[in-house]
Coordinates of N, CA and C in Angstrom, one line a residue:
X123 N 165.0 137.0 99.2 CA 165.3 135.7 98.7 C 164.3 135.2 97.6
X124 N 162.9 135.3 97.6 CA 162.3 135.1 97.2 C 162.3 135.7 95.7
X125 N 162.5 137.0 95.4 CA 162.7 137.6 94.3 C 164.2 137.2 93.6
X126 N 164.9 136.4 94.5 CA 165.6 135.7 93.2 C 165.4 134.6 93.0
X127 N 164.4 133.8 93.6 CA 164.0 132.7 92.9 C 163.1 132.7 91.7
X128 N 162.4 133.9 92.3 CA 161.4 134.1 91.2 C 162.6 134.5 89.6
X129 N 163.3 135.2 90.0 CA 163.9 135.6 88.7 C 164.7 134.5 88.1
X130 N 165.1 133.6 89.1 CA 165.8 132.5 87.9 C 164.9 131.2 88.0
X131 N 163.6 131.4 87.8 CA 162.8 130.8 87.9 C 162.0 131.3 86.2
X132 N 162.3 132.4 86.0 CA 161.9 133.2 84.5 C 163.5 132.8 84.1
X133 N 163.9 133.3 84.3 CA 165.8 132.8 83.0 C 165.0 131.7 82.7
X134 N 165.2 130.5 83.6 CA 164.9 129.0 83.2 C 164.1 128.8 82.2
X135 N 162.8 129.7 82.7 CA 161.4 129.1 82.2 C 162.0 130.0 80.4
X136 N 162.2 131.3 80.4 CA 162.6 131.5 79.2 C 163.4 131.2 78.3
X137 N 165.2 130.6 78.9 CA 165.8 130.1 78.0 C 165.5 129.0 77.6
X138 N 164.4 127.8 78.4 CA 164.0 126.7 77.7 C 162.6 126.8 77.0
X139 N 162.3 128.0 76.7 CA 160.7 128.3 75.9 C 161.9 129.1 74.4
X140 N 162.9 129.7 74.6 CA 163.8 129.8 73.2 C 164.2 128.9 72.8
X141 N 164.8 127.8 73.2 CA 165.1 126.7 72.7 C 164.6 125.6 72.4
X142 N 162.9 125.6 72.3 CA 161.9 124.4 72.3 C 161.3 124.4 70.9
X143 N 161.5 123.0 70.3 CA 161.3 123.0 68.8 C 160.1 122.1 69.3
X144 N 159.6 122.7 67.7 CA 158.1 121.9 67.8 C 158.4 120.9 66.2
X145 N 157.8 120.0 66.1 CA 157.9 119.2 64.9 C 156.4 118.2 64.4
X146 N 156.5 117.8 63.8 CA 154.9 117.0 63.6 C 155.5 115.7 62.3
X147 N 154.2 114.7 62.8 CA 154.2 113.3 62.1 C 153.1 113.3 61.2
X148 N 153.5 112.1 60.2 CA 152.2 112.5 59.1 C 151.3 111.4 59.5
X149 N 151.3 110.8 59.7 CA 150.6 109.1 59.8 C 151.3 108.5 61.2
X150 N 150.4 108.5 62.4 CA 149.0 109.0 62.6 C 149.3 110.5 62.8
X151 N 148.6 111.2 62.8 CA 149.1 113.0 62.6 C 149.3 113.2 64.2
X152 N 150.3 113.9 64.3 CA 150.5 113.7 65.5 C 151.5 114.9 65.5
X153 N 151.6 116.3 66.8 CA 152.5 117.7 66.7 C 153.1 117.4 67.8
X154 N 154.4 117.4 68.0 CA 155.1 117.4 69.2 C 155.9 118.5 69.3
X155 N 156.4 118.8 70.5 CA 157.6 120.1 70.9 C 158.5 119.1 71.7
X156 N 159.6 120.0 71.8 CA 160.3 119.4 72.8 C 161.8 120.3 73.3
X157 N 161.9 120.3 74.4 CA 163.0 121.3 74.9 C 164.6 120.5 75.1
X158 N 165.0 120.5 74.3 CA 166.6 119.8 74.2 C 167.0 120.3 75.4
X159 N 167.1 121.2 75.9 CA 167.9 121.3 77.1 C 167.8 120.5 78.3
X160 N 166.5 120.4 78.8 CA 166.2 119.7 79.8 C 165.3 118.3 79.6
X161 N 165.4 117.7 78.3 CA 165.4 116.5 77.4 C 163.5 116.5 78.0
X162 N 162.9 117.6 77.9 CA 161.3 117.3 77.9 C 160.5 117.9 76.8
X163 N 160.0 116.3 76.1 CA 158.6 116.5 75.3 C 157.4 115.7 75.2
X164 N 156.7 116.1 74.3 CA 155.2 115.5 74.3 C 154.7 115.8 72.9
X165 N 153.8 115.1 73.2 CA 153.1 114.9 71.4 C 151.5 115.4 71.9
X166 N 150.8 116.6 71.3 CA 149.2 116.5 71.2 C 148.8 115.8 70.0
X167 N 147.2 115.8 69.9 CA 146.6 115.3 68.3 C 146.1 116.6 67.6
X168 N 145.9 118.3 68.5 CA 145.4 118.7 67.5 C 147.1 119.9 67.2
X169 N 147.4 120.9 66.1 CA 148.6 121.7 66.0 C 148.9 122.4 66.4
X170 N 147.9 123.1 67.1 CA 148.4 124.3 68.0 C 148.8 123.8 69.3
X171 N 148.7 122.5 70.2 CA 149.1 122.5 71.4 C 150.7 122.3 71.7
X172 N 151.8 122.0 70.6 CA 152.5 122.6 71.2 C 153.1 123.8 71.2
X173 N 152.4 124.4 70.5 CA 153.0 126.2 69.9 C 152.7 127.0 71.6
X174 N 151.1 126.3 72.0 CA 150.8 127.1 72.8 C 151.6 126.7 74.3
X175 N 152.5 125.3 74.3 CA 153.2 124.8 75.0 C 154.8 125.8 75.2
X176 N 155.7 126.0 73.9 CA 156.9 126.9 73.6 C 156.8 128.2 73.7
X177 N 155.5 128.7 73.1 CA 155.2 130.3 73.4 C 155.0 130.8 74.9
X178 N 153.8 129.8 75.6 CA 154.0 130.2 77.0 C 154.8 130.0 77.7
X179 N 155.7 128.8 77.5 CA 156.6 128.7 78.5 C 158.0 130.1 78.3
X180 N 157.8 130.7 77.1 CA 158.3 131.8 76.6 C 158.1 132.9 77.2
X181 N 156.6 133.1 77.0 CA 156.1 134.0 77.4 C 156.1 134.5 79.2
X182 N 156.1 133.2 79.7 CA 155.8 133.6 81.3 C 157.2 133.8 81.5
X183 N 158.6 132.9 81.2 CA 159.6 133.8 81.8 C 160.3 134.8 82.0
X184 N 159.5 135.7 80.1 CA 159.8 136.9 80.0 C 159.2 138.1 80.7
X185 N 158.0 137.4 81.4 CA 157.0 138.0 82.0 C 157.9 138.0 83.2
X186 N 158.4 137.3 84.3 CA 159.5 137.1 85.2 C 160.3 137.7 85.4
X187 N 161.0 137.9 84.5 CA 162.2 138.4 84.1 C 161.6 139.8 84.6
X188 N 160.5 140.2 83.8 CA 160.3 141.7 83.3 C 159.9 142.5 84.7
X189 N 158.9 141.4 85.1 CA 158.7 141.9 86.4 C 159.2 141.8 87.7
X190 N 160.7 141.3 87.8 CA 162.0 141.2 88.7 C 162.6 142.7 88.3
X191 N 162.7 142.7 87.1 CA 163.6 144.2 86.6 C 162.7 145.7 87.4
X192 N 161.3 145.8 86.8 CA 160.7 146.6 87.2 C 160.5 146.6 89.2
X193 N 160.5 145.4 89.7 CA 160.3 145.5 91.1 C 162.0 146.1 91.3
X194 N 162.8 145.7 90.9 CA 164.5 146.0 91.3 C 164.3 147.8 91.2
X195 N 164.2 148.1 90.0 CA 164.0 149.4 89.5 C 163.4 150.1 90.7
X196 N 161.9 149.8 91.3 CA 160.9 150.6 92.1 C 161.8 150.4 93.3
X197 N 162.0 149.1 93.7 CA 162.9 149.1 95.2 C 164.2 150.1 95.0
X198 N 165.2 149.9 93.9 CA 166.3 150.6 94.0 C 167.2 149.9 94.4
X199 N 167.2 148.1 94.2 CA 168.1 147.4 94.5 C 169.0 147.2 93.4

């Protein structure tokens, strides 16, 4: 049970880290992201924090994903 929460616990986390747009203000400078699907964002002050916000949330559920496939694979389920 647990290995399929974990696995749609990465879908989630990855199809809303594909779909998360980042954007920025000029005055006062300000970078925001935000994931249209599940209507959540936020604004940092410096530009990289929301890259590093879309990419990880990217990154870990590919990571999920990857490592549900490989555990299925070794089990043989």
């Amino acid at each position: 049970m647990t290995k399929w929460l974990i696995l749609a616990a990465g879908v989630f986390l990855l199809f809303n880290g594909m779909l998360a747009r980042t954007y920025d203000y000029a005055s006062p400078a300000r970078y925001c992201w935000q994931m249209d699907y599940i209507n959540l964002y936020s604004c940092f002050a410096n530009p990289i924090g929301p890259y590093v916000v879309v990419w990880g949330t990217t990154l870990l559920g590919a990571v999920l994903v990857f490592g549900c496939v490989l555990y299925g694979r070794r089990k043989g389920v």
